Tab-separated table of N, CA and C in Angstrom:
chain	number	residue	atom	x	y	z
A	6	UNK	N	0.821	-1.197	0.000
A	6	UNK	CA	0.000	0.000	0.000
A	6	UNK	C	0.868	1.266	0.000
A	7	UNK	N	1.993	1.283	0.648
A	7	UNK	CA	2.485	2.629	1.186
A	7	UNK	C	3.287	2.395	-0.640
A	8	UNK	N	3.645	1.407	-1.521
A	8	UNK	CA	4.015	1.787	-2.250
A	8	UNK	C	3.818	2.266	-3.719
A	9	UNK	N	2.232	1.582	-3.695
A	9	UNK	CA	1.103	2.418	-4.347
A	9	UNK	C	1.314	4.145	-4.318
A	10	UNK	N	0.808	4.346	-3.017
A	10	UNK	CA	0.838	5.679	-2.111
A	10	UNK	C	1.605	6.470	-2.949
A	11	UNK	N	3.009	6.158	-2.584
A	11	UNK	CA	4.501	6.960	-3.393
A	11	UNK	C	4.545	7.038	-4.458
A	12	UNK	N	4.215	5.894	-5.213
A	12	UNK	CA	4.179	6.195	-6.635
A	12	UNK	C	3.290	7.410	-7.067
A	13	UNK	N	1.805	7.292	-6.716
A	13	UNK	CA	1.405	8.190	-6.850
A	13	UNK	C	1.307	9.595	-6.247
A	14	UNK	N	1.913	10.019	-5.383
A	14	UNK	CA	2.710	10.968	-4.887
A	14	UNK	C	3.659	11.550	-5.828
A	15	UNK	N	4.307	10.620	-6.207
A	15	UNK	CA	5.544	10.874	-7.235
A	15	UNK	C	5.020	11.409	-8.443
A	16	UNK	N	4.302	10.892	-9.176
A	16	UNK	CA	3.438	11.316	-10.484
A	16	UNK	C	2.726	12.196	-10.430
A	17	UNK	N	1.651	12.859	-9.021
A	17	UNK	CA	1.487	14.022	-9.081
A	17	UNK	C	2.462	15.182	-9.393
A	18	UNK	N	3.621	15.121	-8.224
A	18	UNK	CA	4.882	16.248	-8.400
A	18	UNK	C	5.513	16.514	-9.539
A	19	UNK	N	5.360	15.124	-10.256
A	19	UNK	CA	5.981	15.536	-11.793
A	19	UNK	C	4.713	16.414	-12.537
A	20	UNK	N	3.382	16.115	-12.251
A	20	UNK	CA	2.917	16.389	-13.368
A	20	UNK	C	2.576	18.190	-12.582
A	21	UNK	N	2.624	18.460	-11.915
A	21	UNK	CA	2.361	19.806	-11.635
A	21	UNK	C	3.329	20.573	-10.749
A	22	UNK	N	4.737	20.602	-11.288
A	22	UNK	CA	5.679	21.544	-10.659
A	22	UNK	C	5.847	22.522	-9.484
A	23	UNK	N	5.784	22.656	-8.660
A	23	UNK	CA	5.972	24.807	-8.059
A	23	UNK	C	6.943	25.312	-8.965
A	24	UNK	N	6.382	26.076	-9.764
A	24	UNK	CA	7.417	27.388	-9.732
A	24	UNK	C	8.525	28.026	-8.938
A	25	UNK	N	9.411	28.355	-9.242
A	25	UNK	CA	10.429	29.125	-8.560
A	25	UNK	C	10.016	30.123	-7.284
A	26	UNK	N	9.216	30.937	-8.061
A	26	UNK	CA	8.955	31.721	-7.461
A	26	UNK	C	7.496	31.212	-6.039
A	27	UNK	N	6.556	30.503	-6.801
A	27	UNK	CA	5.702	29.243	-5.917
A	27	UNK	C	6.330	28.992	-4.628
A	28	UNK	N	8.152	28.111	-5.131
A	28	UNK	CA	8.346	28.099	-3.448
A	28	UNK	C	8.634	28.858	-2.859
A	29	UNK	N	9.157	30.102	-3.573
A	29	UNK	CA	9.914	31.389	-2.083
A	29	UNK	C	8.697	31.472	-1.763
A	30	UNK	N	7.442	31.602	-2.231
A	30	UNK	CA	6.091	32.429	-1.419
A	30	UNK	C	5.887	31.118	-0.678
A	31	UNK	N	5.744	30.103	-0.328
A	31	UNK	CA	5.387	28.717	0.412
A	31	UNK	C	6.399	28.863	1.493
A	32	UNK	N	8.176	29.080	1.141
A	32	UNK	CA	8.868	29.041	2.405
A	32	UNK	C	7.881	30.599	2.965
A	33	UNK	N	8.407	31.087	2.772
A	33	UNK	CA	8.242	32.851	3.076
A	33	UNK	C	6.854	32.983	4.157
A	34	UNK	N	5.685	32.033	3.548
A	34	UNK	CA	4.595	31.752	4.302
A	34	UNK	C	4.668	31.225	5.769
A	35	UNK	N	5.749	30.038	5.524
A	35	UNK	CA	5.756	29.136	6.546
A	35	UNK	C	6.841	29.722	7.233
A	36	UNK	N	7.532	30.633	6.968
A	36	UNK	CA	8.737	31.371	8.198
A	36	UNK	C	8.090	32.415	8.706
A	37	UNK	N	6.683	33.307	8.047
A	37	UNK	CA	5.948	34.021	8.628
A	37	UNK	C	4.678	33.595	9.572
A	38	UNK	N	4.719	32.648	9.592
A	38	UNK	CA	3.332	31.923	10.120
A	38	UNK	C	3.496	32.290	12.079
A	39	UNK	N	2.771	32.379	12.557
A	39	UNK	CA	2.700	32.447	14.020
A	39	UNK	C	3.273	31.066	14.578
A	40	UNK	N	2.634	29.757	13.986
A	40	UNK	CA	3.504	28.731	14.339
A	40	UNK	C	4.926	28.467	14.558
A	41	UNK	N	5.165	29.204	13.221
A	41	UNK	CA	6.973	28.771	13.172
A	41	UNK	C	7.546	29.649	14.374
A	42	UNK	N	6.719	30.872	14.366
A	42	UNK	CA	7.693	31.535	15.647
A	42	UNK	C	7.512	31.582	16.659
A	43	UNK	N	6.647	31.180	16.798
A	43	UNK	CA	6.304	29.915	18.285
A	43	UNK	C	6.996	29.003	18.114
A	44	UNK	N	7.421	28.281	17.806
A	44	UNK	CA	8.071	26.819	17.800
A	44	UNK	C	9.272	27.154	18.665
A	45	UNK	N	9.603	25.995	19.470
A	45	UNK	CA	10.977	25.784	20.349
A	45	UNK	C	11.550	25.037	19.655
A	46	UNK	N	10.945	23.851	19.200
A	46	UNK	CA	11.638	22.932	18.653
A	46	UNK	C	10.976	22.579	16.677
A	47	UNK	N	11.860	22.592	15.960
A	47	UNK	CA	11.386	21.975	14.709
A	47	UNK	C	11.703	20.889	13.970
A	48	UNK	N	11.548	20.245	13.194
A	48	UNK	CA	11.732	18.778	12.542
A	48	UNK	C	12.132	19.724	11.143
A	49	UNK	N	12.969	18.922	10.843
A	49	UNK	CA	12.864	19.243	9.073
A	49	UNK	C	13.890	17.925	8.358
A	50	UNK	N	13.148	17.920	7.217
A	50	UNK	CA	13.714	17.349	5.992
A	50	UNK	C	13.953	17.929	4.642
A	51	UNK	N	15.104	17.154	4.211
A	51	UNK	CA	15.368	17.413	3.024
A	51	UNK	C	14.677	16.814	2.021
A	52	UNK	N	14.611	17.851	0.590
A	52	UNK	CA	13.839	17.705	-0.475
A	52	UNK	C	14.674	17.016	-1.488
A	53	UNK	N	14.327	15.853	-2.554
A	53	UNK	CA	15.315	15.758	-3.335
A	53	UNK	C	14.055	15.331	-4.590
A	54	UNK	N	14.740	15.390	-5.842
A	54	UNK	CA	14.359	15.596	-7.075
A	54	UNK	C	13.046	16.334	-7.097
A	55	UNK	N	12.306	15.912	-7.681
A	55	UNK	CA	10.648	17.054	-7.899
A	55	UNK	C	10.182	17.438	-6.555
A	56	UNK	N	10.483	17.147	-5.145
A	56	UNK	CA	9.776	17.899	-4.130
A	56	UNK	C	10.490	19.535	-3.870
A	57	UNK	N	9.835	20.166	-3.323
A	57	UNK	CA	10.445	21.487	-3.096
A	57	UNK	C	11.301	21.513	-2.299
A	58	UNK	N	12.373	22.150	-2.824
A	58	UNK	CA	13.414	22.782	-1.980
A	58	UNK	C	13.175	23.161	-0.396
A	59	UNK	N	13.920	22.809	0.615
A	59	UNK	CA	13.600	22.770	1.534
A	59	UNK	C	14.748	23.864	2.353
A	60	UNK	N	15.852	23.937	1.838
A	60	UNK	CA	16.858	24.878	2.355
A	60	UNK	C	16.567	26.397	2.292
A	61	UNK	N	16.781	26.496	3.068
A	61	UNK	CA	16.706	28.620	3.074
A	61	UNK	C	17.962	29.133	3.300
């Protein structure tokens, strides 16, 4: 199941990109959000091939 899941996960991201500019406004959102600056602690991962960039 979970590899159903991914595949199609995967085939969405190809078929509908973010834009460049898409992710600065998505990070930009999520570093402005009340959450993030509340947060003590955060999780993060890295992005690799079609997911968005995750580095700032």
């Amino acid at each position: 199941m979970k590899t159903v899941i991914r595949t199609q996960v995967l085939a969405r991201l190809h078929e509908n990109p973010f834009s460049a500019q898409g992710q600065r406004n998505l990070l930009q959102k999520v570093l402005d959000s009340p959450q993030w600056q509340r947060a003590q602690t955060i999780g993060i991962t890295l992005s690799f091939g079609v997911e968005i960039p995750t580095q700032h």
